[in-house]
PDB file of C-alpha atoms in Angstrom:
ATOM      1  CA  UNK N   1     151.365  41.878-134.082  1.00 33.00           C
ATOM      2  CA  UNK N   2     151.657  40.161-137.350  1.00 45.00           C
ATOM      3  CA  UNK N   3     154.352  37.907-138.470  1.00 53.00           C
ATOM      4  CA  UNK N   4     156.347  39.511-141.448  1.00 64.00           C
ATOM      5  CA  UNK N   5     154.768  37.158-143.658  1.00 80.00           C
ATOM      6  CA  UNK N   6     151.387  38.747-142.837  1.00 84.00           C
ATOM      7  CA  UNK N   7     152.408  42.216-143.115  1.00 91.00           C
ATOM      8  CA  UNK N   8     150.922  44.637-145.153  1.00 95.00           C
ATOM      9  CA  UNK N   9     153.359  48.000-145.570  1.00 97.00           C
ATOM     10  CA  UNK N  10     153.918  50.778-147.939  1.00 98.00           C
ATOM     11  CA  UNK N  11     156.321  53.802-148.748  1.00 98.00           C
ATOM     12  CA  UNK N  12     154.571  56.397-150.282  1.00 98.00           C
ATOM     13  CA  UNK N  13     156.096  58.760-153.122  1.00 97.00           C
ATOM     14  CA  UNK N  14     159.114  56.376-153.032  1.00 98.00           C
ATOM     15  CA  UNK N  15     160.481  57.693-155.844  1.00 98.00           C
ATOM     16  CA  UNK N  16     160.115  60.906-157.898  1.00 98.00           C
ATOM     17  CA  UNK N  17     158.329  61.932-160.722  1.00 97.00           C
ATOM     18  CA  UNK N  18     161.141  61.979-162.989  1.00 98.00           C
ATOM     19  CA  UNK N  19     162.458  58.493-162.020  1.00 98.00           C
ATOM     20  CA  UNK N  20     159.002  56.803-162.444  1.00 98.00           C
ATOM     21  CA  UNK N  21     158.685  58.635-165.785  1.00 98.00           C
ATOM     22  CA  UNK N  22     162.299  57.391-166.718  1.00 98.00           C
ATOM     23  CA  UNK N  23     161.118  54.064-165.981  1.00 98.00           C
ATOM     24  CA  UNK N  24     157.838  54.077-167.948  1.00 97.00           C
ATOM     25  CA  UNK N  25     159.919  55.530-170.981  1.00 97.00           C
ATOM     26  CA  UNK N  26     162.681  52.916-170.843  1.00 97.00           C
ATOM     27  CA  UNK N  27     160.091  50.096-170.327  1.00 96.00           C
ATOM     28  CA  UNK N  28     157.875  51.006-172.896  1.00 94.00           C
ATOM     29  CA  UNK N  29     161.063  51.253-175.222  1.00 94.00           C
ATOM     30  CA  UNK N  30     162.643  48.258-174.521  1.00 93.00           C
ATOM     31  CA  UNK N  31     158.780  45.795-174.562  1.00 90.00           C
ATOM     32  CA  UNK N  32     158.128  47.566-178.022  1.00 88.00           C
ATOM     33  CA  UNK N  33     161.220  46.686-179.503  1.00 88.00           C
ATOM     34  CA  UNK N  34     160.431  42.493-179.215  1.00 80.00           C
ATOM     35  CA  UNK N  35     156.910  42.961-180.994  1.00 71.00           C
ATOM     36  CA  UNK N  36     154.651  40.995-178.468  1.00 69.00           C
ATOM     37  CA  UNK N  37     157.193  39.102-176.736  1.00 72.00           C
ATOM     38  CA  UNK N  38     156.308  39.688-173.439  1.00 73.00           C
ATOM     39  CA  UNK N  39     152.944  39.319-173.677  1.00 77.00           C
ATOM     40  CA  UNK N  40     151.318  36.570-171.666  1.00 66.00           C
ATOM     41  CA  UNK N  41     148.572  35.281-172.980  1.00 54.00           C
ATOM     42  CA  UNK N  42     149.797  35.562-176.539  1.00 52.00           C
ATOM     43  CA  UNK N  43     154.159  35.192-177.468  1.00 49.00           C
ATOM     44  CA  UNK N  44     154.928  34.618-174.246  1.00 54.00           C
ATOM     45  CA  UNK N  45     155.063  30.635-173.226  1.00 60.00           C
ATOM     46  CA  UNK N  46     156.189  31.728-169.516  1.00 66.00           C
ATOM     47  CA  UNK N  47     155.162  32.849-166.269  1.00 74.00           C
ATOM     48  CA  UNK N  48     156.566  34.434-162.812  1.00 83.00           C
ATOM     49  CA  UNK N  49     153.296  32.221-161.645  1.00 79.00           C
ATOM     50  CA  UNK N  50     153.712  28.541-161.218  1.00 81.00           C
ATOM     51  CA  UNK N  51     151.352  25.933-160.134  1.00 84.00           C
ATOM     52  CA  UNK N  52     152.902  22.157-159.448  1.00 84.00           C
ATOM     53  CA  UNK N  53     151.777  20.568-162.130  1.00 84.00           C
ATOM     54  CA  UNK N  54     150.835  22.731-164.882  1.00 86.00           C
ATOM     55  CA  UNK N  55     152.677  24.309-167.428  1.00 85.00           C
ATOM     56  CA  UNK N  56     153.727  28.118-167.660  1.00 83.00           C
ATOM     57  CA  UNK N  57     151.023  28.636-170.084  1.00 84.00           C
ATOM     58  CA  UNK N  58     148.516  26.862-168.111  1.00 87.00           C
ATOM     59  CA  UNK N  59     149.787  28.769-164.625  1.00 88.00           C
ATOM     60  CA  UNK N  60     149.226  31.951-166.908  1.00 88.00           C
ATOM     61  CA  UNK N  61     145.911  31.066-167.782  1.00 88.00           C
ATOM     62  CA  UNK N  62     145.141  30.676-163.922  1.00 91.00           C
ATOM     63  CA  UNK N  63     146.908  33.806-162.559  1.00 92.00           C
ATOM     64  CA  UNK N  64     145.888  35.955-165.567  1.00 92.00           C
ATOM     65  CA  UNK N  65     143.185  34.647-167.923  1.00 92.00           C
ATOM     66  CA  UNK N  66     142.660  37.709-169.725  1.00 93.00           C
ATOM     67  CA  UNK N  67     146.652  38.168-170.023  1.00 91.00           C
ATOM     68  CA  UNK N  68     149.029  40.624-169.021  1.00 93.00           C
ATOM     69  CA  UNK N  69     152.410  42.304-170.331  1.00 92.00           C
ATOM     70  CA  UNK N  70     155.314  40.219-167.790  1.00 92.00           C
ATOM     71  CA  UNK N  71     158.769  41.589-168.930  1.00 91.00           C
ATOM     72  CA  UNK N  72     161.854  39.897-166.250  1.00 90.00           C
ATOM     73  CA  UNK N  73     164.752  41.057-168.675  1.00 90.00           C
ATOM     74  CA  UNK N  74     165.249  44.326-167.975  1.00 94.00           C
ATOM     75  CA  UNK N  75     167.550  47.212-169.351  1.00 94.00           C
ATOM     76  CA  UNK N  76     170.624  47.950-167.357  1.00 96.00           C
ATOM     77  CA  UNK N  77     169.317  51.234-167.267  1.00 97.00           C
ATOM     78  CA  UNK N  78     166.464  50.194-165.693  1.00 97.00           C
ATOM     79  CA  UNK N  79     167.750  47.881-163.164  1.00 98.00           C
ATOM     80  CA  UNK N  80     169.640  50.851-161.889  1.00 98.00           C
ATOM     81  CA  UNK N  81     166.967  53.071-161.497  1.00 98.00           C
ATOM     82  CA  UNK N  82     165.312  50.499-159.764  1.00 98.00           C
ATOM     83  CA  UNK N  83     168.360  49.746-157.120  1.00 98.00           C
ATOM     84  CA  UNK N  84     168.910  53.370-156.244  1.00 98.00           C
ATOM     85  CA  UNK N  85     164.918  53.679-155.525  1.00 98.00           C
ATOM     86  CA  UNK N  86     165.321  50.345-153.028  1.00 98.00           C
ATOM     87  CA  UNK N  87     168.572  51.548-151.288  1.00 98.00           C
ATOM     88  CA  UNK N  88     167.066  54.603-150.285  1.00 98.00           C
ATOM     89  CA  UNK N  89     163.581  53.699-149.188  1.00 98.00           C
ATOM     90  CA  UNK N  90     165.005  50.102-147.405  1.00 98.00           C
ATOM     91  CA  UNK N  91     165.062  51.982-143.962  1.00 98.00           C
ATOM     92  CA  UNK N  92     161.305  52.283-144.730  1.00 98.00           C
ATOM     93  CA  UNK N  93     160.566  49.016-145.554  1.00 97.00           C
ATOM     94  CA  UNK N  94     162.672  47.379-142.461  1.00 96.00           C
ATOM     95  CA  UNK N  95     159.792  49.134-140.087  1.00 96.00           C
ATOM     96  CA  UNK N  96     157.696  46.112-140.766  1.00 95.00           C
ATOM     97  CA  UNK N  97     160.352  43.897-142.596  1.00 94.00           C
ATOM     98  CA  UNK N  98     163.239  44.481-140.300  1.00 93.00           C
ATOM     99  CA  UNK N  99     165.071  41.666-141.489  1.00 91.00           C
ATOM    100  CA  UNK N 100     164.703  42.684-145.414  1.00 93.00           C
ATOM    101  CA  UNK N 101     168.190  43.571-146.331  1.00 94.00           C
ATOM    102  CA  UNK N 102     168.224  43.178-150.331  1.00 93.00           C
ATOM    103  CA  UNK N 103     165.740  41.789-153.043  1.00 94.00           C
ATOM    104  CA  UNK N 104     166.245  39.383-156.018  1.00 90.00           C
ATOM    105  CA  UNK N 105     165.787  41.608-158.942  1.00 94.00           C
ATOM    106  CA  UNK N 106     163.030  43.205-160.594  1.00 96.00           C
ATOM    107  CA  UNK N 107     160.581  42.186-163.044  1.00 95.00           C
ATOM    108  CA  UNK N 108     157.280  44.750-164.816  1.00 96.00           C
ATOM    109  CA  UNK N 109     154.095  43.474-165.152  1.00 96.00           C
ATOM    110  CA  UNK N 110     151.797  45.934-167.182  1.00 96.00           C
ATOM    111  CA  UNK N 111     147.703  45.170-167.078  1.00 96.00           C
ATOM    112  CA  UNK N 112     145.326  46.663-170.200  1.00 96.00           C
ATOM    113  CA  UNK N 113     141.874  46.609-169.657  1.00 97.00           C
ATOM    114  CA  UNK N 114     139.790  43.984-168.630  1.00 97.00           C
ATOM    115  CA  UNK N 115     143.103  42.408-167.448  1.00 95.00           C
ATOM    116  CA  UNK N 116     143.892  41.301-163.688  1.00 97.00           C
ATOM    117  CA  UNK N 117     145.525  38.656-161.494  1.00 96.00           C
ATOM    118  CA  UNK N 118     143.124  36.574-159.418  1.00 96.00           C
ATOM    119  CA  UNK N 119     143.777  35.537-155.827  1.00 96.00           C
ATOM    120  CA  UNK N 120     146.564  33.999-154.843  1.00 95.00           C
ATOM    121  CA  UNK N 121     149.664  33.644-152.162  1.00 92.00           C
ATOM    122  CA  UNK N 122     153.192  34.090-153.442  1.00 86.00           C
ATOM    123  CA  UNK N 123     154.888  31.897-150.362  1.00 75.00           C
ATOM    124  CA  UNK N 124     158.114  31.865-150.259  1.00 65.00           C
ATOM    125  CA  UNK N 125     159.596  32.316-153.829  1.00 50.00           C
ATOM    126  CA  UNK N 126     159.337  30.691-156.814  1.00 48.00           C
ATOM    127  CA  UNK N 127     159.228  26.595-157.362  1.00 43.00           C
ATOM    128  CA  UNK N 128     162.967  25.698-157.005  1.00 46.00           C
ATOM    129  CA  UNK N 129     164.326  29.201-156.284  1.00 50.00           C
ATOM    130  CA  UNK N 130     167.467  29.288-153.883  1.00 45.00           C
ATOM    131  CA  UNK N 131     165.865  31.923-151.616  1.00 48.00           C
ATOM    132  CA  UNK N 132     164.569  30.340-148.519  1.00 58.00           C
ATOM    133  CA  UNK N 133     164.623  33.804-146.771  1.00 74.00           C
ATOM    134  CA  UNK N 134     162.037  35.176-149.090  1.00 85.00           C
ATOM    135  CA  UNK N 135     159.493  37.744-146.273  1.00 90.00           C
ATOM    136  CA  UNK N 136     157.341  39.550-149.078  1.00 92.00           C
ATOM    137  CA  UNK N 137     156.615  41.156-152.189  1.00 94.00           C
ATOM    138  CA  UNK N 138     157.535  44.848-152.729  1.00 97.00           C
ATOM    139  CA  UNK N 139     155.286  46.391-155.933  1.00 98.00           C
ATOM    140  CA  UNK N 140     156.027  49.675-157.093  1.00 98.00           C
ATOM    141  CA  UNK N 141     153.704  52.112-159.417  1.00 97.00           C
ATOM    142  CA  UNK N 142     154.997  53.936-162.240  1.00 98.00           C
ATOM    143  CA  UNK N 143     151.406  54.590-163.839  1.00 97.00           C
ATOM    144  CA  UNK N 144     147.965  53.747-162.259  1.00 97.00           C
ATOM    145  CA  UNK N 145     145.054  52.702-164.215  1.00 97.00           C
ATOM    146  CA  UNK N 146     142.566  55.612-164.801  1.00 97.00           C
ATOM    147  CA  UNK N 147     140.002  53.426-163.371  1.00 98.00           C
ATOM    148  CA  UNK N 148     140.115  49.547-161.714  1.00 97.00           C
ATOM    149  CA  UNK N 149     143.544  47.975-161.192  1.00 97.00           C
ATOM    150  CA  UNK N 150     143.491  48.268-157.654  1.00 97.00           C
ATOM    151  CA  UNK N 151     145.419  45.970-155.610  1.00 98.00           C
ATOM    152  CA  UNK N 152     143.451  44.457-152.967  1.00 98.00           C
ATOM    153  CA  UNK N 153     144.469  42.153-149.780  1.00 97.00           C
ATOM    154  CA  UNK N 154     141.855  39.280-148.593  1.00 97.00           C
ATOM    155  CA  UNK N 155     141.760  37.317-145.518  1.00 95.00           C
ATOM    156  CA  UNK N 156     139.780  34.913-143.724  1.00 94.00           C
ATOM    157  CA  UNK N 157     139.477  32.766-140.323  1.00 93.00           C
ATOM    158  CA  UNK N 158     138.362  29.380-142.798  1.00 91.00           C
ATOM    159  CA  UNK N 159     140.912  26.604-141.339  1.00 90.00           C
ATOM    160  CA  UNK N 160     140.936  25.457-144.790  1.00 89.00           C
ATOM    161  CA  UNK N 161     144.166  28.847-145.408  1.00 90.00           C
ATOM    162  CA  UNK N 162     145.925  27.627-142.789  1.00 89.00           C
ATOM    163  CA  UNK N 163     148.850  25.120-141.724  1.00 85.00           C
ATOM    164  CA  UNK N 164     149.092  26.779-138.311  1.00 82.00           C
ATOM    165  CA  UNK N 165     149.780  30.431-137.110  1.00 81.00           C
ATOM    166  CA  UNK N 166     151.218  32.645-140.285  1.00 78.00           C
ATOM    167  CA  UNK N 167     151.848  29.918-142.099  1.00 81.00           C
ATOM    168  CA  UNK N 168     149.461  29.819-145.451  1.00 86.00           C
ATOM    169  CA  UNK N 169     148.304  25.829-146.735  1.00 87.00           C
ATOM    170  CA  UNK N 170     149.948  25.452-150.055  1.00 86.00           C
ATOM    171  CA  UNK N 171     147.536  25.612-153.130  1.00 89.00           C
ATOM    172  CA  UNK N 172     146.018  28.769-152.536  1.00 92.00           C
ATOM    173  CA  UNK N 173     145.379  30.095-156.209  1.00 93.00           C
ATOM    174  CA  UNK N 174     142.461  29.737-158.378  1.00 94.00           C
ATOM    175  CA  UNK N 175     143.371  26.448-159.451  1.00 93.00           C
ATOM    176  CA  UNK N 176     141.825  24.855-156.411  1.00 93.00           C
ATOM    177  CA  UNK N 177     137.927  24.911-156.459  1.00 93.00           C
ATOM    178  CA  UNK N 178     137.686  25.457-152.893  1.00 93.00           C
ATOM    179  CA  UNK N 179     139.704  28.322-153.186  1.00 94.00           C
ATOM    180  CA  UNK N 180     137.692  29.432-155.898  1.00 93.00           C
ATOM    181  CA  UNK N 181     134.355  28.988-153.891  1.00 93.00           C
ATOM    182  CA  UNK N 182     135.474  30.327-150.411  1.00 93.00           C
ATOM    183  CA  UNK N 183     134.457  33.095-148.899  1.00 93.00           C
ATOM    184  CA  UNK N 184     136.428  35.793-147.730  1.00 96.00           C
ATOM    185  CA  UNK N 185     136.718  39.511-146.657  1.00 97.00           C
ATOM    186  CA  UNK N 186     138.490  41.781-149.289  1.00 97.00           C
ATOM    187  CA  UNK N 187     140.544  45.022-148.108  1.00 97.00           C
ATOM    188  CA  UNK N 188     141.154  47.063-151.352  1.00 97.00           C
ATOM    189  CA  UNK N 189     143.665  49.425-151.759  1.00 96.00           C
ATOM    190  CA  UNK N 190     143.758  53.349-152.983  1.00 92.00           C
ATOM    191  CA  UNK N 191     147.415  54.073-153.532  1.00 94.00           C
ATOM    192  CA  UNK N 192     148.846  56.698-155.652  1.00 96.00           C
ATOM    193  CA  UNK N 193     151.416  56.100-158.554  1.00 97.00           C
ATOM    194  CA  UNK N 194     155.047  56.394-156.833  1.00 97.00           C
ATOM    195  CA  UNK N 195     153.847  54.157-153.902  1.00 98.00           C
ATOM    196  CA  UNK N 196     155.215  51.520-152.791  1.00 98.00           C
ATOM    197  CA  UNK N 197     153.072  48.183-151.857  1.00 98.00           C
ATOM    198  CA  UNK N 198     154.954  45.872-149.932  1.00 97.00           C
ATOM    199  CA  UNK N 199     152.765  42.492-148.587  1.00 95.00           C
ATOM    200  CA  UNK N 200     154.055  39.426-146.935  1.00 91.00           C
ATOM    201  CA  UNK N 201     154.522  35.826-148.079  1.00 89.00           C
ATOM    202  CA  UNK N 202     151.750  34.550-146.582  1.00 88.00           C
ATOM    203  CA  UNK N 203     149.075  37.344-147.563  1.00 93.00           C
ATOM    204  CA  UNK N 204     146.319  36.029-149.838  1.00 95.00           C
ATOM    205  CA  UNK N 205     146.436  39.080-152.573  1.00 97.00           C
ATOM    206  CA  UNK N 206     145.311  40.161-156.069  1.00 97.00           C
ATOM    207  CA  UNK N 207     144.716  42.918-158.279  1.00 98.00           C
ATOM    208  CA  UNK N 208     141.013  44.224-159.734  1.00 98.00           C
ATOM    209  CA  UNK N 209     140.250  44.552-163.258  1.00 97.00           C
ATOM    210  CA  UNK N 210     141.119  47.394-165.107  1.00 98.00           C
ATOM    211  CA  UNK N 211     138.177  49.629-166.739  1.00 98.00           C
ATOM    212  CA  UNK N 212     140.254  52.310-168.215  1.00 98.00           C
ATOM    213  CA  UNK N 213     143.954  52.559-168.943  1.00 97.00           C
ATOM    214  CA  UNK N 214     147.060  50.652-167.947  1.00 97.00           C
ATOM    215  CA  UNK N 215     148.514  49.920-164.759  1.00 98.00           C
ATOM    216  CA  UNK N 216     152.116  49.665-164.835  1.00 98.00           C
ATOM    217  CA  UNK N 217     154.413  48.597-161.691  1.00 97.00           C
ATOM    218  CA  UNK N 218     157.884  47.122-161.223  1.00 98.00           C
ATOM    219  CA  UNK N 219     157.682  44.378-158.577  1.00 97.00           C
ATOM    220  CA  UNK N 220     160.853  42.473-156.484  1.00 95.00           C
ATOM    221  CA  UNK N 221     160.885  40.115-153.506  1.00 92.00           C
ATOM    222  CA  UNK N 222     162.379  40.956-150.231  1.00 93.00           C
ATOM    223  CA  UNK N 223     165.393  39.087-149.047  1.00 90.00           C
ATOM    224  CA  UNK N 224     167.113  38.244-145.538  1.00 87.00           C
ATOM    225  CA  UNK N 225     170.605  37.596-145.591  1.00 76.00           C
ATOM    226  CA  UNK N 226     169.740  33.675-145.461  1.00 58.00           C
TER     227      UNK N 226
END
């Protein structure tokens, strides 16, 4: 059995129609209201991605190339949709996250077409982030992409991923050319919009390009009490 940090998990229809099209609503509200700024790639000089090293545009550039929308200041509105769809569905996510108890707060990322995020590991939160109990990634739809966007899962045996059992090297992104020229297998996802995607720490993970339409999703990071 995997380690959390290799789990791959997922509620489906964790939330109702009505709450995901609340959230869309609000979220397109709020983004349109600051004319761009949370667009990365163009106003926005920041990134949830970091790379020791580089700057935030530079990380962005990595992660994203072809940009994205990234919007981590939220509406209060939002944020409490959000916590009422986590408190309910959290006895679903401790059946392969037992320890999860909480999360440390949402953020939206939004991808256009011919926009994605290339391979990468998350590890365990954020450069400098107070969160050593960090297990995973929880990613929740509010509007698939009417074609591409899929979020897809890779792994591989190459000793060049690993430290040692379930623990990922560090430097797994696309800034590292032997990342970049490794091979490895590539399990795609078909999820529907309400679903929740939950992967661990440790999972080497990224999204496809989208043909046609927007893919939308609200995304947190599970928590143990530590």
């Amino acid at each position: 059995m995997f380690g959390s940090g290799q789990a791959i998990h997922s509620v489906e229809q964790s939330c109702t129609e009505a709450e995901a099209a609340e959230l869309l609503r609000l979220v397109d509200k709020h983004i349109e209201a600051f004319e761009g700024k949370y667009v990365v790639g163009g106003r926005r000089d920041a990134s949830v991605h970091e790379i020791p090293g580089h700057t935030s545009s530079e990380a962005a550039a990595v992660y994203e190339p072809n940009g994205r929308i990234e919007c981590t200041e939220l509406p209060p509105e939002v944020l409490g949709i959000l916590g009422e769809i986590f408190t309910r569905n959290l006895p679903s996510i401790q059946y392969a996250y037992p320890n999860a108890v909480r999360n440390n707060g949402w953020f939206y990322v939004e991808y256009g077409v011919d926009q994605f995020v290339n391979p990468h590991v998350d590890y365990h939160g954020r450069i400098g982030d107070p969160w050593p109990g960090v297990l995973g990634t929880v990613s929740l739809s509010v509007r698939n992409a009417e074609a591409g966007g899929n979020f897809f899962v890779e792994s591989s045996g190459d000793s060049s991923v690993w430290e040692g059992p379930h623990v990922a090297r560090r430097g797994l992104d696309w800034s590292t050319p032997s990342f970049r020229s490794q091979r490895r297998v590539r399990w795609t996802a078909q999820h529907e919009c309400r679903d929740m995607l939950i992967w661990g720490s440790q999972v080497i993970h990224g999204t496809m390009r989208v043909r046609e339409g927007r893919s939308c999703k609200f995304l947190t990071q599970l928590l143990t009490e530590s």
